[in-house]
Short mmCIF file of C-alpha atoms in Angstrom, two decimals:
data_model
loop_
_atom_site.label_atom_id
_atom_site.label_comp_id
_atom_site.label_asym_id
_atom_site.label_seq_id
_atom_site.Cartn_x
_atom_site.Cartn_y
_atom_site.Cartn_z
CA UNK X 1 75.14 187.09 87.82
CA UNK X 2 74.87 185.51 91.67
CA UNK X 3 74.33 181.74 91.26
CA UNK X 4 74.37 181.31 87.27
CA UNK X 5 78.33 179.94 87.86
CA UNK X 6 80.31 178.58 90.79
CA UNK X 7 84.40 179.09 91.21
CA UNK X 8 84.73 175.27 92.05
CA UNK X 9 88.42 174.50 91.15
CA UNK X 10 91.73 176.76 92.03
CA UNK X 11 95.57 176.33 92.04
CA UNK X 12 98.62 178.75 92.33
CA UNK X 13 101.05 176.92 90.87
CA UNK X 14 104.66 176.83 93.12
CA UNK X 15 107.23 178.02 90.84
CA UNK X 16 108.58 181.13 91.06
CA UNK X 17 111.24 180.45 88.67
CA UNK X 18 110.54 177.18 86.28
CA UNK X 19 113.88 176.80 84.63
CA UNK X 20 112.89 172.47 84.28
CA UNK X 21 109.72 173.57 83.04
CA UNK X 22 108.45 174.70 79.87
CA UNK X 23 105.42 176.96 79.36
CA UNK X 24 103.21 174.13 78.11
CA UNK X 25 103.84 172.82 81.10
CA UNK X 26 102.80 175.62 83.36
CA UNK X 27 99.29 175.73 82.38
CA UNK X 28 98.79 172.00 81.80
CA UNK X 29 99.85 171.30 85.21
CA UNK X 30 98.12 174.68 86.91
CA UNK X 31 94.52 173.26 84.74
CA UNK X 32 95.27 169.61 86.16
CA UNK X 33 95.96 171.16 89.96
CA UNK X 34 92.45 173.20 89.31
CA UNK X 35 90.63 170.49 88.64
CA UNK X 36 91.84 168.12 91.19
CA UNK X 37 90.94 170.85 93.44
CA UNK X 38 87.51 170.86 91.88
CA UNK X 39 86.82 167.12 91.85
CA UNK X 40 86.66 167.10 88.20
CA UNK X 41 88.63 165.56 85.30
CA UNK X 42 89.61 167.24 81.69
CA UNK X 43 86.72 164.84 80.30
CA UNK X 44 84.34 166.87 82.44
CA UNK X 45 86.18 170.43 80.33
CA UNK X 46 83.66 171.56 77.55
CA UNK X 47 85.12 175.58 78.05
CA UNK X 48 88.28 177.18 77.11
CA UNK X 49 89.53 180.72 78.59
CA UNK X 50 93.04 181.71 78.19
CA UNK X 51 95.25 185.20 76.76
CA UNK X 52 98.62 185.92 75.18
CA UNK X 53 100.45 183.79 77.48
CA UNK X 54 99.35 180.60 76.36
CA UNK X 55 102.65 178.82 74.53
CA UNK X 56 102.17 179.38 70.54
CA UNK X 57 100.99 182.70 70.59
CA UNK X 58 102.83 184.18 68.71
CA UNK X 59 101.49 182.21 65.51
CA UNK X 60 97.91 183.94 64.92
CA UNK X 61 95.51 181.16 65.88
CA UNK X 62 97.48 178.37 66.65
CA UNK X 63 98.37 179.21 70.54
CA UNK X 64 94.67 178.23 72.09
CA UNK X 65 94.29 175.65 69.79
CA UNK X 66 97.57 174.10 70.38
CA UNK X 67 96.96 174.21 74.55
CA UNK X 68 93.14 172.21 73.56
CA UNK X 69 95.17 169.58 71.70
CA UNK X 70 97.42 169.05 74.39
CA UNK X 71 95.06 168.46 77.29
CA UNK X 72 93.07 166.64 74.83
CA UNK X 73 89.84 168.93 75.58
CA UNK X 74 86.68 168.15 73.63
CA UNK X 75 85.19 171.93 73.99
CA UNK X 76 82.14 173.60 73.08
CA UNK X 77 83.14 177.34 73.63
CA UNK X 78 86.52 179.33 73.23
CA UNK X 79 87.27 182.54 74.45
CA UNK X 80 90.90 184.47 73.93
CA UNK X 81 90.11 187.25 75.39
CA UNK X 82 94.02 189.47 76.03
CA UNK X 83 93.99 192.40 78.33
CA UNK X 84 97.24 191.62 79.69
CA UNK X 85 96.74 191.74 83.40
CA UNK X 86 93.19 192.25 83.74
CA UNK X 87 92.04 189.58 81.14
CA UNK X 88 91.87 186.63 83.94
CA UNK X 89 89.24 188.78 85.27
CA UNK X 90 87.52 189.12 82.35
CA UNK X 91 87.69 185.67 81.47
CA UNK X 92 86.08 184.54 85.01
CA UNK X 93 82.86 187.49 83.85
CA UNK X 94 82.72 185.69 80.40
CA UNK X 95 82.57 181.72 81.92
CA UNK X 96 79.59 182.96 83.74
CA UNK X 97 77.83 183.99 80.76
CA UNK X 98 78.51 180.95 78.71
CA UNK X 99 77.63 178.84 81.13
CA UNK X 100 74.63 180.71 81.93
CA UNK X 101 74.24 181.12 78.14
CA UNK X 102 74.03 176.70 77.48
CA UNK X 103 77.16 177.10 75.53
CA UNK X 104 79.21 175.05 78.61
CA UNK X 105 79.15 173.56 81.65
CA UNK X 106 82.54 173.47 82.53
CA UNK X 107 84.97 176.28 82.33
CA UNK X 108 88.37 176.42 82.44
CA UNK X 109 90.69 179.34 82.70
CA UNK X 110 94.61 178.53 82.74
CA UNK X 111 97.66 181.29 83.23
CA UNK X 112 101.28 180.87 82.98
CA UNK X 113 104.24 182.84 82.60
CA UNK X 114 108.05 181.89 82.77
CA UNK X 115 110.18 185.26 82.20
CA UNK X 116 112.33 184.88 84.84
CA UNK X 117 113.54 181.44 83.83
CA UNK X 118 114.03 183.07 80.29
CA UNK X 119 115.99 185.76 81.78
CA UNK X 120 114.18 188.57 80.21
CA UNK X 121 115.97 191.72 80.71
CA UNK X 122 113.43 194.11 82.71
CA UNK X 123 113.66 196.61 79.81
CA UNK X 124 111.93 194.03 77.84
CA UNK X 125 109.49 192.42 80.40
CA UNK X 126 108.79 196.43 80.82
CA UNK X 127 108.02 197.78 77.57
CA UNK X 128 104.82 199.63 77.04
CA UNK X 129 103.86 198.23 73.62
CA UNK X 130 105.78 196.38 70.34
CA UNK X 131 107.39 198.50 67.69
CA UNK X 132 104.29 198.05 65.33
CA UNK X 133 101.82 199.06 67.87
CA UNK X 134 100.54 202.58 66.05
CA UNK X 135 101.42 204.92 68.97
CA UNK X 136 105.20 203.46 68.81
CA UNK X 137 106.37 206.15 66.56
CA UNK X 138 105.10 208.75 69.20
CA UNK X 139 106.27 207.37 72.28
CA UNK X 140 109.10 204.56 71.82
CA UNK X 141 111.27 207.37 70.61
CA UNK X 142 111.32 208.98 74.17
CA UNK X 143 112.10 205.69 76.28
CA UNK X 144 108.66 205.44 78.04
CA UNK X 145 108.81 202.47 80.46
CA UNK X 146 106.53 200.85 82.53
CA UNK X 147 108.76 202.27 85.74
CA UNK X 148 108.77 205.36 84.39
CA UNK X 149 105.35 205.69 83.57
CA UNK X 150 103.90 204.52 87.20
CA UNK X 151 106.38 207.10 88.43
CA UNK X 152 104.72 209.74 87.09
CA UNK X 153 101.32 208.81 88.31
CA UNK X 154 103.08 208.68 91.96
CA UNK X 155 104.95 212.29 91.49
CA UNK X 156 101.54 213.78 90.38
CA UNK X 157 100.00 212.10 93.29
CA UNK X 158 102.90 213.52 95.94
CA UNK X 159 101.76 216.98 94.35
CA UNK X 160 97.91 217.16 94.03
CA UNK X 161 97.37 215.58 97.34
CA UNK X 162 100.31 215.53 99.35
CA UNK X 163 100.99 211.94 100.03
CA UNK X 164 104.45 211.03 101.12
CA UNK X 165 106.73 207.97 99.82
CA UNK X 166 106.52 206.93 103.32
CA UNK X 167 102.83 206.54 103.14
CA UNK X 168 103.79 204.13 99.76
CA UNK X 169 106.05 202.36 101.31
CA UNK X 170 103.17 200.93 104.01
CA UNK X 171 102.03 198.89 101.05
CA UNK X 172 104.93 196.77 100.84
CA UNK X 173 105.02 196.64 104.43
CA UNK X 174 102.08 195.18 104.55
CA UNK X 175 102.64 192.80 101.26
CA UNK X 176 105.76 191.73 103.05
CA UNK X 177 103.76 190.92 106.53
CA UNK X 178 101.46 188.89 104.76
CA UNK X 179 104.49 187.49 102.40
CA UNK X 180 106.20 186.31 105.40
CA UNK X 181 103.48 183.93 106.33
CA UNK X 182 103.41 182.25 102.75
CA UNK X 183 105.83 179.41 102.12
CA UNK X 184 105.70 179.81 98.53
CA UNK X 185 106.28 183.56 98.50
CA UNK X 186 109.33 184.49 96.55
CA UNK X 187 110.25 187.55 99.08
CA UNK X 188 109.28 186.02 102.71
CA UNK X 189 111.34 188.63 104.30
CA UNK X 190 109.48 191.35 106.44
CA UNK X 191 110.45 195.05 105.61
CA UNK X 192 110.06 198.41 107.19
CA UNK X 193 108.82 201.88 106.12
CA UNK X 194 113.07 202.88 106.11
CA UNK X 195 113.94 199.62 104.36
CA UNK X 196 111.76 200.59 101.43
CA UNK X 197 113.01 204.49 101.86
CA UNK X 198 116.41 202.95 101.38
CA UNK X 199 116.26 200.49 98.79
CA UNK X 200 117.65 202.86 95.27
CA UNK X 201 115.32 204.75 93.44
CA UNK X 202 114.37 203.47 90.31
CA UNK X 203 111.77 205.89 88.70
CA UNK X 204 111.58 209.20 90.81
CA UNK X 205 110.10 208.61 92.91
CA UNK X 206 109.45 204.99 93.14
CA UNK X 207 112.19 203.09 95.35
CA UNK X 208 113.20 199.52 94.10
CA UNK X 209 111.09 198.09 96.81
CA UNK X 210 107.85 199.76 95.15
CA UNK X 211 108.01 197.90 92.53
CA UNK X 212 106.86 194.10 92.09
CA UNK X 213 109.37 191.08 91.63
CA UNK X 214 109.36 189.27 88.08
CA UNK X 215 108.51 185.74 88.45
CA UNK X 216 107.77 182.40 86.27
CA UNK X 217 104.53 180.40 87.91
CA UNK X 218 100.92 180.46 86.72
CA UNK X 219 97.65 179.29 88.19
CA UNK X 220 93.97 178.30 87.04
CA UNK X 221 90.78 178.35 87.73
CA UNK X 222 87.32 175.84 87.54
CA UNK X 223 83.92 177.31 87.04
CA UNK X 224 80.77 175.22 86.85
CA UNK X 225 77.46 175.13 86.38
CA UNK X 226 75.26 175.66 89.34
CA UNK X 227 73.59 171.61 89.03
CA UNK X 228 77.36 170.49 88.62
CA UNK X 229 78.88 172.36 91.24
CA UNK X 230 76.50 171.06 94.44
CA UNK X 231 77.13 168.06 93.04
CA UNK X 232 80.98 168.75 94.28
CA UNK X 233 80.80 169.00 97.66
CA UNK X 234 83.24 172.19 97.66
CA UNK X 235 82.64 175.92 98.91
CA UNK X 236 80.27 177.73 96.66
CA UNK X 237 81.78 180.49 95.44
CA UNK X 238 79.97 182.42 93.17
CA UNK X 239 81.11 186.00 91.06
CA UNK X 240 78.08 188.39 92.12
CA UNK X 241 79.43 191.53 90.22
CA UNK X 242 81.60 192.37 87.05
CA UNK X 243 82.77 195.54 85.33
CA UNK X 244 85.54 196.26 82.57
CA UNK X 245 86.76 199.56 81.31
CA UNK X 246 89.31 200.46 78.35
CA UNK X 247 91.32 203.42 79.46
CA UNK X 248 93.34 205.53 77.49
CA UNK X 249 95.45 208.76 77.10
CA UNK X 250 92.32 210.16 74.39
CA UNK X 251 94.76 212.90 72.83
CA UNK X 252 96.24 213.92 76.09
CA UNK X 253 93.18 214.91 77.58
CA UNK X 254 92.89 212.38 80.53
CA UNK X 255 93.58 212.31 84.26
CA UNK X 256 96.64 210.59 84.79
CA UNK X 257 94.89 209.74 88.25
CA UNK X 258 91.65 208.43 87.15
CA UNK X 259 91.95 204.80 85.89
CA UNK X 260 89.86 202.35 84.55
CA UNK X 261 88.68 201.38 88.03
CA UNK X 262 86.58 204.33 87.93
CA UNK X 263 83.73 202.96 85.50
CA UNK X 264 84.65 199.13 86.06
CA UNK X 265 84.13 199.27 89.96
CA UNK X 266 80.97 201.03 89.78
CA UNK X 267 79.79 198.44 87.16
CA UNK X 268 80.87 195.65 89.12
CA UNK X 269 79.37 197.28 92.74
CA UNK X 270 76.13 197.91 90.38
CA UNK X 271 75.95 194.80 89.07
CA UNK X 272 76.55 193.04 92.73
CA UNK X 273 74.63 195.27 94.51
CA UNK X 274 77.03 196.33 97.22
CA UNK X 275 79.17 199.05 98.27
CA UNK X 276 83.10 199.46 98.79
CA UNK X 277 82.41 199.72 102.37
CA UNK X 278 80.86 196.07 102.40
CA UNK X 279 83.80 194.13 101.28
CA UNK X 280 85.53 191.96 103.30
CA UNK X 281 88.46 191.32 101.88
CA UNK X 282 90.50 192.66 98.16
CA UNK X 283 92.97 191.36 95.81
CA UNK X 284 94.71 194.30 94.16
CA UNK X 285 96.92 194.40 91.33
CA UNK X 286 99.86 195.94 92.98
CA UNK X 287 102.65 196.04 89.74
CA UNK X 288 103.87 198.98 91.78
CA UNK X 289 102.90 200.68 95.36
CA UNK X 290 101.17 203.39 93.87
CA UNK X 291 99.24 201.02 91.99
CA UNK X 292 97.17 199.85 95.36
CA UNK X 293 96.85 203.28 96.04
CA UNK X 294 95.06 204.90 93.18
CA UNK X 295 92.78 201.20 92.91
CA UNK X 296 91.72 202.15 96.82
CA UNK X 297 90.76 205.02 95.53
CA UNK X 298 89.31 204.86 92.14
CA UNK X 299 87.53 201.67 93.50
CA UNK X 300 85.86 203.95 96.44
CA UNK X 301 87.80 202.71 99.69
CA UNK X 302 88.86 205.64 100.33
CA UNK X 303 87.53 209.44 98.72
CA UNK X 304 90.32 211.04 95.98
CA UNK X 305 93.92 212.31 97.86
CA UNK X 306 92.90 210.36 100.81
CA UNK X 307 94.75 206.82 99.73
CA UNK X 308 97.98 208.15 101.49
CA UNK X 309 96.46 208.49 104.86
CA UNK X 310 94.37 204.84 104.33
CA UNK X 311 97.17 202.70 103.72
CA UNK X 312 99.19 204.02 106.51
CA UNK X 313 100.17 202.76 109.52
CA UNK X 314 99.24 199.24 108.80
CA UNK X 315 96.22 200.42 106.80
CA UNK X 316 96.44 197.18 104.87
CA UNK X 317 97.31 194.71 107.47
CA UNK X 318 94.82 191.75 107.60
CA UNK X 319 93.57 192.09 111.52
CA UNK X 320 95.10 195.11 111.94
CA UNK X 321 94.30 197.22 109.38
CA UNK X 322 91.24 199.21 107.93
CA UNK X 323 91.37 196.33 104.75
CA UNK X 324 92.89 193.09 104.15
CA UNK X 325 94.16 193.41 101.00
CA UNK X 326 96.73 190.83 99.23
CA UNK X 327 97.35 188.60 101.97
CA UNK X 328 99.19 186.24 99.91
CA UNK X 329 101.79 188.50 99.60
CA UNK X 330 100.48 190.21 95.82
CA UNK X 331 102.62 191.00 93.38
CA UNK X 332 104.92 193.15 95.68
CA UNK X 333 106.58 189.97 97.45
CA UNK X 334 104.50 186.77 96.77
CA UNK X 335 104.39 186.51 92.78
CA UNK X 336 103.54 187.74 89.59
CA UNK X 337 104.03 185.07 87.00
CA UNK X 338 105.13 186.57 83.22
CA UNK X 339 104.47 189.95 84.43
CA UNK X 340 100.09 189.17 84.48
CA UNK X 341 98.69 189.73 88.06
CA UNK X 342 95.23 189.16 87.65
CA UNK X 343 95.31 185.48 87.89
CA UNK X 344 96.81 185.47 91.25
CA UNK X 345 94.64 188.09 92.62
CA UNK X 346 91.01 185.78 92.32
CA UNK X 347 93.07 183.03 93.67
CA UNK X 348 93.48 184.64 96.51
CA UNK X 349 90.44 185.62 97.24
CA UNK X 350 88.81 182.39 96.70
CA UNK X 351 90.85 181.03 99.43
CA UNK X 352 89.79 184.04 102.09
CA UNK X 353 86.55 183.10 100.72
CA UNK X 354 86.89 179.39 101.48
CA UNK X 355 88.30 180.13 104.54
CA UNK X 356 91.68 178.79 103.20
CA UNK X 357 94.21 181.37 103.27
CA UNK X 358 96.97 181.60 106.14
CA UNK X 359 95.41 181.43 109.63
CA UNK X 360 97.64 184.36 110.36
CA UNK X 361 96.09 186.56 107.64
CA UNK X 362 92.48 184.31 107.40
CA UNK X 363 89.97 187.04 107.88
CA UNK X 364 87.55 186.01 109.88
CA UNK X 365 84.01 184.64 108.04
CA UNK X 366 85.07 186.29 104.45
CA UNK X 367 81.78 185.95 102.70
CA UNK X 368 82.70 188.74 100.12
CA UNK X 369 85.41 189.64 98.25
CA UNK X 370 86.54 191.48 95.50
CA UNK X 371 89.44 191.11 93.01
CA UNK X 372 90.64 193.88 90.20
CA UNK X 373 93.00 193.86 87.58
CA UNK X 374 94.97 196.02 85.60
CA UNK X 375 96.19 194.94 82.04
CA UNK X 376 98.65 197.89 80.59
CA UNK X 377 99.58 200.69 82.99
CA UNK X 378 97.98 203.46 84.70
CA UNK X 379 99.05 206.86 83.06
CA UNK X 380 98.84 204.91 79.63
CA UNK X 381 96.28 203.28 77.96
CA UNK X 382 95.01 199.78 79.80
CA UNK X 383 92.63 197.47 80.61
CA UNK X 384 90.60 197.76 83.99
CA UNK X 385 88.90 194.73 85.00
CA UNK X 386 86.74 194.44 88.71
CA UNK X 387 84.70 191.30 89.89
CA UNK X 388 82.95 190.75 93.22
CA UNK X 389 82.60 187.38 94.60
CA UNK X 390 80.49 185.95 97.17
CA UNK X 391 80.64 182.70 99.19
CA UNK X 392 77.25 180.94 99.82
CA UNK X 393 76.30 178.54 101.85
#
């Protein structure tokens, strides 16, 4: 995978709650940031990557097709790839192989999300699935949440290895340290271990500040082929390392601990040929605190039961801490546009890679990186999604 694509183009977009913007607009003007950032124009785009968020959706087929039109792409290759949070991810993993593959040159992934300006309810931005998915009748009846479910994963955590909501609560301080030094962050406001302790509980025993904020934005992403981008003059950043994994509840007979991480990390560290202990830097979807924790874990950071112990203390602080991870702020206090992390995590990284995130949280040389998703929810059935990037020079 190392060299067949380069990450040439990247944009967060600054919204964080686009009430004088529609969705269209959202990815049109996160693609048109990307490629600005890339050097490149949307006569240059022959590759399309985009999931369920793309305006139109909700008419089979039209959606994509609809966002093509409107940039006025002349493509060679689609891909519409949905795993909710994790399909970003995926979608960087798939650009390599087309280009790689002669069926583009020029990939373009796009993201954007607007529930806040919609003023979704959280009950319905937190649904686990629509009333014709074929589990519904099985689980809609008992009023299975996302909250709810993520709770669980963090009581059976407290019990099988002790960890404390204390120990949770160090991974919003640390999103919030790292918050506080981004301008665009929607929560810039530094909190403490008894801050989070204090905030009401919303899912036993998850406190409100475990969970993430609900925010409109988007963001997008450039890839190119090797000849093109050297041609660019920008940082070479190049995915090394990719893994997916579907997990799901299999009849009951899971571990509610034990995500898709697992089996997509170890593909990805395969794949890249590197180890957990050799990253530099990581993005981590963090929809919730616990969420961090069982990734650290399930990714190898840290052995099974130990995550507690890792993230405390500052575990997480970049400069400080054991790993830099989310120094944007994540999901936890920077963004998480329509509810879909993954975007914003490889964004991220790219800039530690570049050596373009905040001085303050800039960790020093970042030559690798990695960035995971999650599209679903732990405890339930979703979408795990790892990629390892490296910069070269």
């Amino acid at each position: 995978m190392k060299g067949q694509a380069y990450i040439v183009g990247a944009y967060e977009h600054p919204s964080r709650d686009a009430a004088d913007k529609t969705l269209a607009q959202l990815h049109i003007e996160s693609a048109l940031g990307a490629l600005a950032d890339a050097g490149l124009s949307l006569q240059d785009v022959d590759g399309y990557f985009c999931a369920g968020d793309v305006p139109g959706w909700e008419s089979p087929g039209s959606g994509p097709m609809s966002v093509v039109e409107y940039l006025g792409l002349n493509l060679r290759h689609l891909d519409t790839t949905e795993t909710w949070g994790s399909a970003y991810i995926n979608h960087v993993a798939h650009a390599v192989q087309a280009i790689a593959a002669g069926k583009c040159r020029v990939a373009l992934i796009t993201q954007g999300g607007r529930p806040r300006a919609e003023k979704l309810p959280p009950e319905a931005a937190m649904r686990l699935q629509p009333q014709h998915a074929p589990e519904a009748q099985f689980e809609l009846p008992y009023g299975a949440v996302v909250t709810n479910v993520y709770g669980m994963c963090a009581a059976r955590h407290m019990h099988e290895h002790g960890t404390t909501a204390e120990q949770l609560a160090w991974i919003k301080v640390a999103a919030s340290h790292h918050a506080s030094h981004n301008p665009h962050a929607m929560r810039q406001e530094i909190v403490t271990v008894q801050d989070v302790l204090d905030s009401p509980v919303i899912a036993t025993p998850l406190h409100r500040l475990d969970c993430c904020i609900i925010s409109d934005g988007g963001g997008a992403l450039v890839l190119a082929h090797p000849d093109i981008a050297r041609s660019l003059k920008r940082p070479l950043v190049t995915p090394t390392g990719a893994g997916f994994n579907v997990r799901h509840l299999n009849g009951g007979y899971f571990d509610i601990l034990a995500s898709g991480g697992v089996r997509s990390g170890a593909e990805a560290f395969a794949q890249a040929g590197v180890r957990p202990a050799d990253i530099q830097y990581a993005s981590l979807y963090d929809s919730f605190t616990i969420t961090v924790l069982i990734q650290l874990e399930n990714l190898g950071f840290c052995a099974p039961g130990t995550g507690g112990r890792f993230v405390a203390d500052g575990g997480l602080i970049s400069g400080t801490g054991r790993l830099a991870v989310n120094t944007d702020g994540g999901g936890l206090c920077n963004n998480h546009p329509g509810n879909r992390g993954g975007m914003t995590r490889l964004l991220e990284a790219v800039r530690q890679l570049r050596g373009e995130a905040h001085p303050a949280v800039q960790v020093p040389d970042c030559r690798l990186a990695l960035a995971h998703g999650t599209g679903g929810q732990l405890g339930g059935r979703h979408g795990s999604a790892t990629m390892i990037l490296e910069r070269e020079d």
